[in-house]
Amino acid sequence: MSNRKKKPAARRNKRIPFILLFTGLSVALAGTAAAGVHLRRDQASGVSDTTRSAESTAEEPVREKWQEGVISYQGRHYKYNNRLRTYLLMGIDKDGPALAAEDGISGGQSDALFLIVADSEEKNISLVSIHRNTITKIQTQDKDGVDTGEIDAQLCVQYGFGDGRHQSCSRTADAVSYLFYNLPISGYLSIHMGAIPALNDSVGGVEVSVLQNLSYLEKGVELRAGEKRTLSGTEAYYYLRGRDINEFDSATHRLRRQEQYITAYMGKLKTAMAGNPDKAAELYDSISEYLVTDADFVNLVSELITYEYDGSRMYTVPGETRMGEEFEEFHADDAALYDLVLQVFYEETGS
């Protein structure tokens, strides 16, 4: 697991409040701080009954409460948008089928991380991209699968501390939920990168305006920045996975390509499914051996592809990449991330 940090990295020295994602008890603390109570995952979607332990970031006792289920932040009041379902999409750095890991630390890494946010009333989708190197709390274990506690490390390595299947997915979802102030996550989809050619070719290729030069001549791939290309399956694979590990912050450049490709892909898939009601099932059959999910893939894709998405609701976790003691680290801007969570997942309510 080449990207694991040997020492925990400092994080959240300037912690802002956890968002209150629950019904029942809700409190607002002095100033803009709020107590954080974790939400059952099935409260939003009914997908999972996983619970998380309660945690509070407050250093002072509760002084007042404003209204059940409402938080106060910078003089405004918000309630969680209960119409939303949020799914974690992960691209795993393995080419073969999604088999169980050989031990407790070989599950792989999540090189692509996106939250798919579906609004059942507005019938639209938002996407939130998450940098693979984001420093956050993750759960570790040894080769035998025995838990060894929490560390602050790159988010992508959380997947490796698991079975390479549902345990790895669930733990990564927990880490993402924590990063997003205990956001309820309705389900997950994990796809090995080896599925990219099949995904791409299933919609007849995806057209992009190439964002940077990529050359893998031994694979017949030569892409030049600025040119418009309808990517073949092999070209799509390297466009989404390739990067120069000797170039500082190359993971960010790759993330921009992933954001671009996903937006274009969704447009092509919508067109393909419009003329073929069986397309979602065909897509599942072509990638099922690479896929791990706790959702009904065919029904989920068939539903969400009817929702509106035009790329204007693509959001990125704000922050910056720094060089750590050994590896690159992406540090989220906590205040800006909090604002993003309110923007995407909450609705302002009257005072």
Short mmCIF file of C-alpha atoms in Angstrom, two decimals:
data_model
loop_
_atom_site.label_atom_id
_atom_site.label_comp_id
_atom_site.label_asym_id
_atom_site.label_seq_id
_atom_site.Cartn_x
_atom_site.Cartn_y
_atom_site.Cartn_z
CA MET A 1 0.00 0.00 0.00
CA SER A 2 2.38 2.60 -1.30
CA ASN A 3 0.45 5.69 -0.33
CA ARG A 4 -0.11 4.97 3.36
CA LYS A 5 1.31 7.57 5.67
CA LYS A 6 3.58 6.23 8.34
CA LYS A 7 2.66 8.96 10.80
CA PRO A 8 -0.73 10.56 11.33
CA ALA A 9 -1.01 14.00 9.76
CA ALA A 10 -2.44 16.86 11.76
CA ARG A 11 -6.01 17.70 10.71
CA ARG A 12 -8.89 19.90 11.74
CA ASN A 13 -7.03 22.06 14.20
CA LYS A 14 -9.60 24.67 13.27
CA ARG A 15 -12.61 22.40 13.49
CA ILE A 16 -15.97 23.86 12.58
CA PRO A 17 -19.18 22.27 13.74
CA PHE A 18 -20.51 18.95 12.55
CA ILE A 19 -23.79 19.32 10.69
CA LEU A 20 -26.84 17.99 12.54
CA LEU A 21 -28.20 15.22 10.33
CA PHE A 22 -31.03 13.81 12.38
CA THR A 23 -34.55 14.22 13.59
CA GLY A 24 -35.32 14.18 17.28
CA LEU A 25 -32.54 15.91 19.19
CA SER A 26 -30.80 18.95 17.73
CA VAL A 27 -28.83 21.64 19.45
CA ALA A 28 -27.09 24.86 18.53
CA LEU A 29 -24.10 25.90 20.57
CA ALA A 30 -22.74 29.30 21.38
CA GLY A 31 -21.56 31.21 18.31
CA THR A 32 -21.68 29.12 15.14
CA ALA A 33 -20.62 25.81 16.73
CA ALA A 34 -23.07 22.89 16.73
CA ALA A 35 -23.03 19.47 18.33
CA GLY A 36 -22.63 16.64 15.82
CA VAL A 37 -24.94 13.66 16.06
CA HIS A 38 -24.48 10.89 13.54
CA LEU A 39 -27.31 9.71 11.33
CA ARG A 40 -28.38 6.22 10.43
CA ARG A 41 -27.59 5.68 6.78
CA ASP A 42 -31.08 4.39 6.08
CA GLN A 43 -32.71 7.60 7.29
CA ALA A 44 -32.21 9.12 3.87
CA SER A 45 -32.57 6.10 1.64
CA GLY A 46 -33.39 2.87 3.40
CA VAL A 47 -30.29 1.24 1.91
CA SER A 48 -28.31 0.46 5.03
CA ASP A 49 -28.85 0.38 8.76
CA THR A 50 -25.23 1.07 9.61
CA THR A 51 -24.84 3.42 12.54
CA ARG A 52 -21.94 5.54 13.58
CA SER A 53 -20.93 6.54 17.07
CA ALA A 54 -21.92 9.99 18.27
CA GLU A 55 -19.21 12.63 18.43
CA SER A 56 -19.21 16.25 19.49
CA THR A 57 -16.76 18.94 18.46
CA ALA A 58 -17.91 21.34 21.15
CA GLU A 59 -15.61 22.24 24.00
CA GLU A 60 -18.36 24.04 25.93
CA PRO A 61 -21.67 22.73 27.30
CA VAL A 62 -24.85 23.09 25.30
CA ARG A 63 -26.35 26.52 26.03
CA GLU A 64 -29.43 26.66 23.84
CA LYS A 65 -31.37 24.95 21.14
CA TRP A 66 -33.05 26.77 18.30
CA GLN A 67 -35.43 24.29 16.66
CA GLU A 68 -35.53 20.54 16.09
CA GLY A 69 -33.58 19.50 12.99
CA VAL A 70 -32.35 23.03 12.22
CA ILE A 71 -28.81 24.37 12.38
CA SER A 72 -27.69 27.96 12.65
CA TYR A 73 -24.60 29.11 10.76
CA GLN A 74 -23.41 32.68 10.22
CA GLY A 75 -26.82 34.09 11.08
CA ARG A 76 -28.75 31.80 8.73
CA HIS A 77 -30.77 28.65 9.45
CA TYR A 78 -30.68 25.41 7.48
CA LYS A 79 -32.40 22.04 7.35
CA TYR A 80 -31.10 18.92 5.65
CA ASN A 81 -32.78 18.25 2.30
CA ASN A 82 -34.55 14.94 2.94
CA ARG A 83 -35.39 14.54 -0.75
CA LEU A 84 -31.77 13.65 -1.47
CA ARG A 85 -30.18 10.27 -1.94
CA THR A 86 -26.39 10.26 -2.03
CA TYR A 87 -24.32 7.44 -3.52
CA LEU A 88 -20.54 7.07 -3.32
CA LEU A 89 -18.94 6.10 -6.64
CA MET A 90 -15.41 4.68 -6.39
CA GLY A 91 -12.94 3.75 -9.12
CA ILE A 92 -10.49 1.16 -7.76
CA ASP A 93 -6.91 0.92 -9.01
CA LYS A 94 -7.20 -2.71 -10.14
CA ASP A 95 -7.83 -4.13 -13.58
CA GLY A 96 -9.13 -7.60 -12.78
CA PRO A 97 -12.48 -8.73 -11.39
CA ALA A 98 -13.57 -7.49 -7.96
CA LEU A 99 -12.55 -10.56 -6.00
CA ALA A 100 -12.03 -10.73 -2.24
CA ALA A 101 -8.61 -9.44 -1.13
CA GLU A 102 -6.00 -12.01 -0.20
CA ASP A 103 -5.49 -10.34 3.19
CA GLY A 104 -6.72 -7.42 5.27
CA ILE A 105 -4.53 -4.74 3.68
CA SER A 106 -4.66 -5.60 -0.03
CA GLY A 107 -8.07 -4.32 -1.08
CA GLY A 108 -6.65 -1.68 -3.42
CA GLN A 109 -7.01 2.10 -3.50
CA SER A 110 -9.89 4.30 -4.62
CA ASP A 111 -8.30 6.43 -7.33
CA ALA A 112 -11.62 8.08 -8.21
CA LEU A 113 -14.20 9.24 -5.65
CA PHE A 114 -17.48 10.96 -6.48
CA LEU A 115 -20.71 11.59 -4.62
CA ILE A 116 -23.80 11.24 -6.81
CA VAL A 117 -26.52 13.38 -5.26
CA ALA A 118 -30.03 12.71 -6.58
CA ASP A 119 -32.97 15.01 -5.79
CA SER A 120 -36.17 12.97 -6.14
CA GLU A 121 -38.42 16.03 -6.28
CA GLU A 122 -36.42 18.30 -8.57
CA LYS A 123 -35.38 15.28 -10.67
CA ASN A 124 -31.81 16.46 -10.98
CA ILE A 125 -28.35 15.20 -10.10
CA SER A 126 -25.35 16.92 -8.55
CA LEU A 127 -21.87 15.43 -8.48
CA VAL A 128 -19.16 16.14 -5.92
CA SER A 129 -15.61 15.08 -6.74
CA ILE A 130 -13.24 14.17 -3.91
CA HIS A 131 -9.46 14.21 -4.24
CA ARG A 132 -7.97 10.76 -3.63
CA ASN A 133 -5.23 12.23 -1.42
CA THR A 134 -7.59 14.05 0.93
CA ILE A 135 -6.35 13.71 4.49
CA THR A 136 -9.06 12.45 6.81
CA LYS A 137 -9.64 9.82 9.48
CA ILE A 138 -9.58 6.23 8.28
CA GLN A 139 -9.94 2.86 10.00
CA THR A 140 -6.95 0.55 9.81
CA GLN A 141 -6.47 -3.18 10.29
CA ASP A 142 -3.66 -5.71 10.01
CA LYS A 143 -3.21 -8.50 7.48
CA ASP A 144 -5.45 -10.76 9.52
CA GLY A 145 -8.29 -8.26 9.48
CA VAL A 146 -7.88 -7.25 13.13
CA ASP A 147 -8.75 -3.58 13.68
CA THR A 148 -5.73 -1.46 14.63
CA GLY A 149 -7.40 1.90 15.22
CA GLU A 150 -7.80 5.21 13.42
CA ILE A 151 -5.17 7.32 11.70
CA ASP A 152 -5.22 10.49 9.63
CA ALA A 153 -4.20 9.47 6.12
CA GLN A 154 -5.07 9.75 2.45
CA LEU A 155 -8.70 8.84 1.84
CA CYS A 156 -7.81 6.54 -1.07
CA VAL A 157 -6.02 4.03 1.17
CA GLN A 158 -9.10 3.35 3.28
CA TYR A 159 -10.33 0.89 0.64
CA GLY A 160 -7.22 -1.21 1.14
CA PHE A 161 -7.99 -1.78 4.82
CA GLY A 162 -10.79 -4.19 4.12
CA ASP A 163 -11.85 -7.22 2.11
CA GLY A 164 -11.68 -5.55 -1.30
CA ARG A 165 -15.45 -5.78 -1.54
CA HIS A 166 -18.32 -4.70 0.71
CA GLN A 167 -16.24 -4.10 3.84
CA SER A 168 -13.86 -1.88 1.89
CA CYS A 169 -16.78 0.00 0.33
CA SER A 170 -18.55 0.47 3.65
CA ARG A 171 -15.44 1.72 5.41
CA THR A 172 -14.69 4.16 2.60
CA ALA A 173 -18.28 5.40 2.76
CA ASP A 174 -17.83 5.93 6.51
CA ALA A 175 -14.64 7.92 5.92
CA VAL A 176 -16.33 10.09 3.30
CA SER A 177 -19.32 10.62 5.57
CA TYR A 178 -16.97 11.78 8.34
CA LEU A 179 -15.17 14.13 5.96
CA PHE A 180 -18.50 15.66 4.96
CA TYR A 181 -19.59 16.34 8.53
CA ASN A 182 -21.42 13.03 8.95
CA LEU A 183 -23.35 13.22 5.72
CA PRO A 184 -25.80 10.33 5.25
CA ILE A 185 -24.70 8.12 2.36
CA SER A 186 -27.44 6.03 0.81
CA GLY A 187 -25.29 3.46 -0.96
CA TYR A 188 -22.07 2.78 -2.83
CA LEU A 189 -20.80 1.59 -6.20
CA SER A 190 -17.21 0.42 -6.53
CA ILE A 191 -15.84 -0.34 -10.00
CA HIS A 192 -12.41 -1.72 -10.85
CA MET A 193 -10.68 0.39 -13.47
CA GLY A 194 -10.50 -2.62 -15.76
CA ALA A 195 -14.18 -2.01 -16.53
CA ILE A 196 -13.52 1.37 -18.20
CA PRO A 197 -13.14 0.07 -21.79
CA ALA A 198 -16.45 -1.79 -21.56
CA LEU A 199 -18.21 1.21 -20.01
CA ASN A 200 -16.84 3.53 -22.69
CA ASP A 201 -17.58 1.30 -25.66
CA SER A 202 -21.08 0.50 -24.42
CA VAL A 203 -22.12 4.04 -25.39
CA GLY A 204 -20.10 4.17 -28.60
CA GLY A 205 -17.19 6.10 -27.16
CA VAL A 206 -17.10 9.43 -25.35
CA GLU A 207 -16.02 12.71 -26.94
CA VAL A 208 -13.78 15.03 -24.94
CA SER A 209 -11.61 18.04 -25.58
CA VAL A 210 -8.34 16.57 -24.33
CA LEU A 211 -7.13 18.42 -21.24
CA GLN A 212 -3.46 17.40 -21.27
CA ASN A 213 -0.96 15.44 -23.27
CA LEU A 214 -1.04 11.71 -22.60
CA SER A 215 1.24 9.27 -24.34
CA TYR A 216 1.18 5.49 -23.90
CA LEU A 217 2.62 4.51 -27.25
CA GLU A 218 3.03 0.84 -26.34
CA LYS A 219 -0.77 0.78 -25.93
CA GLY A 220 -1.45 2.82 -29.05
CA VAL A 221 -2.55 5.86 -27.05
CA GLU A 222 -1.42 9.35 -28.05
CA LEU A 223 -3.64 12.23 -26.90
CA ARG A 224 -2.79 15.89 -27.37
CA ALA A 225 -4.13 18.75 -25.25
CA GLY A 226 -6.86 20.73 -27.00
CA GLU A 227 -7.84 18.18 -29.63
CA LYS A 228 -11.38 16.84 -29.74
CA ARG A 229 -11.43 13.07 -29.60
CA THR A 230 -14.04 10.36 -29.34
CA LEU A 231 -12.15 8.06 -27.01
CA SER A 232 -11.84 4.36 -27.68
CA GLY A 233 -12.04 2.00 -24.73
CA THR A 234 -8.27 1.85 -24.33
CA GLU A 235 -7.91 5.62 -24.68
CA ALA A 236 -10.64 6.15 -22.08
CA TYR A 237 -8.82 3.80 -19.69
CA TYR A 238 -5.62 5.82 -19.82
CA TYR A 239 -7.46 9.14 -19.86
CA LEU A 240 -9.11 8.25 -16.56
CA ARG A 241 -6.31 6.32 -14.90
CA GLY A 242 -3.02 7.52 -16.33
CA ARG A 243 -0.82 10.07 -14.58
CA ASP A 244 2.85 10.88 -14.16
CA ILE A 245 3.66 9.98 -10.56
CA ASN A 246 6.87 12.04 -10.83
CA GLU A 247 4.84 15.20 -11.50
CA PHE A 248 3.71 17.05 -8.38
CA ASP A 249 -0.07 17.07 -7.95
CA SER A 250 -0.69 14.92 -11.01
CA ALA A 251 -3.65 13.37 -9.16
CA THR A 252 -5.43 16.74 -9.37
CA HIS A 253 -4.91 16.94 -13.13
CA ARG A 254 -6.32 13.43 -13.45
CA LEU A 255 -9.30 14.36 -11.30
CA ARG A 256 -10.14 17.20 -13.71
CA ARG A 257 -10.13 14.65 -16.56
CA GLN A 258 -12.35 12.32 -14.57
CA GLU A 259 -14.84 15.11 -13.89
CA GLN A 260 -14.91 16.02 -17.57
CA TYR A 261 -15.32 12.44 -18.73
CA ILE A 262 -18.12 11.58 -16.29
CA THR A 263 -20.14 14.59 -17.43
CA ALA A 264 -19.72 13.61 -21.09
CA TYR A 265 -20.40 9.95 -20.36
CA MET A 266 -23.69 10.67 -18.65
CA GLY A 267 -24.87 12.53 -21.74
CA LYS A 268 -23.95 9.63 -24.01
CA LEU A 269 -25.57 7.08 -21.69
CA LYS A 270 -28.80 9.09 -21.58
CA THR A 271 -28.93 9.06 -25.37
CA ALA A 272 -28.14 5.35 -25.56
CA MET A 273 -30.81 4.43 -23.01
CA ALA A 274 -33.47 6.58 -24.65
CA GLY A 275 -33.63 4.15 -27.54
CA ASN A 276 -32.99 0.95 -25.62
CA PRO A 277 -34.92 0.18 -22.42
CA ASP A 278 -32.66 -2.81 -21.79
CA LYS A 279 -29.46 -0.74 -21.91
CA ALA A 280 -28.98 -0.62 -18.12
CA ALA A 281 -29.18 -4.41 -17.90
CA GLU A 282 -26.75 -4.78 -20.79
CA LEU A 283 -24.38 -2.35 -19.08
CA TYR A 284 -24.57 -4.33 -15.85
CA ASP A 285 -23.85 -7.60 -17.66
CA SER A 286 -20.74 -6.08 -19.26
CA ILE A 287 -19.19 -4.88 -15.98
CA SER A 288 -20.74 -6.99 -13.21
CA GLU A 289 -17.54 -8.89 -12.48
CA TYR A 290 -15.76 -5.58 -11.81
CA LEU A 291 -18.57 -4.11 -9.69
CA VAL A 292 -19.34 -4.11 -5.96
CA THR A 293 -22.52 -2.33 -4.86
CA ASP A 294 -25.24 -2.43 -2.23
CA ALA A 295 -27.73 -0.86 -4.65
CA ASP A 296 -29.90 -2.37 -7.38
CA PHE A 297 -27.64 -1.27 -10.23
CA VAL A 298 -30.10 -1.69 -13.09
CA ASN A 299 -32.98 0.08 -11.38
CA LEU A 300 -30.73 2.83 -10.02
CA VAL A 301 -29.16 3.61 -13.40
CA SER A 302 -32.55 3.42 -15.14
CA GLU A 303 -33.98 5.94 -12.71
CA LEU A 304 -31.10 8.39 -12.39
CA ILE A 305 -30.42 8.62 -16.10
CA THR A 306 -33.84 10.25 -16.45
CA TYR A 307 -32.79 13.04 -14.06
CA GLU A 308 -31.36 16.30 -15.35
CA TYR A 309 -27.60 16.75 -15.30
CA ASP A 310 -25.70 19.17 -17.53
CA GLY A 311 -22.38 19.60 -15.75
CA SER A 312 -23.34 22.85 -14.03
CA ARG A 313 -23.82 20.96 -10.76
CA MET A 314 -20.34 19.43 -10.65
CA TYR A 315 -18.68 20.47 -7.40
CA THR A 316 -15.17 19.84 -6.10
CA VAL A 317 -14.01 19.57 -2.51
CA PRO A 318 -12.01 22.79 -1.97
CA GLY A 319 -8.46 22.66 -0.66
CA GLU A 320 -4.84 22.37 -1.70
CA THR A 321 -2.16 19.75 -2.26
CA ARG A 322 0.95 19.88 -0.09
CA MET A 323 3.96 17.64 0.16
CA GLY A 324 3.83 15.59 3.34
CA GLU A 325 6.66 13.80 5.07
CA GLU A 326 6.59 11.07 2.43
CA PHE A 327 3.60 11.48 0.09
CA GLU A 328 1.44 14.20 -1.37
CA GLU A 329 -1.49 15.27 0.80
CA PHE A 330 -4.64 17.14 -0.17
CA HIS A 331 -5.91 19.25 2.71
CA ALA A 332 -9.55 20.28 2.47
CA ASP A 333 -10.45 23.87 3.31
CA ASP A 334 -12.78 23.10 6.21
CA ALA A 335 -14.73 26.36 6.11
CA ALA A 336 -15.22 26.18 2.34
CA LEU A 337 -16.18 22.50 2.55
CA TYR A 338 -18.76 23.32 5.22
CA ASP A 339 -20.23 25.97 2.88
CA LEU A 340 -20.28 23.42 0.05
CA VAL A 341 -22.13 20.89 2.17
CA LEU A 342 -24.74 23.49 3.08
CA GLN A 343 -25.09 24.50 -0.57
CA VAL A 344 -25.52 21.00 -1.96
CA PHE A 345 -27.20 19.07 0.86
CA TYR A 346 -29.15 21.65 2.85
CA GLU A 347 -31.94 24.15 2.32
CA GLU A 348 -32.17 27.51 3.98
CA THR A 349 -35.18 27.91 6.21
CA GLY A 350 -36.80 30.97 7.72
CA SER A 351 -35.52 32.47 10.98
#
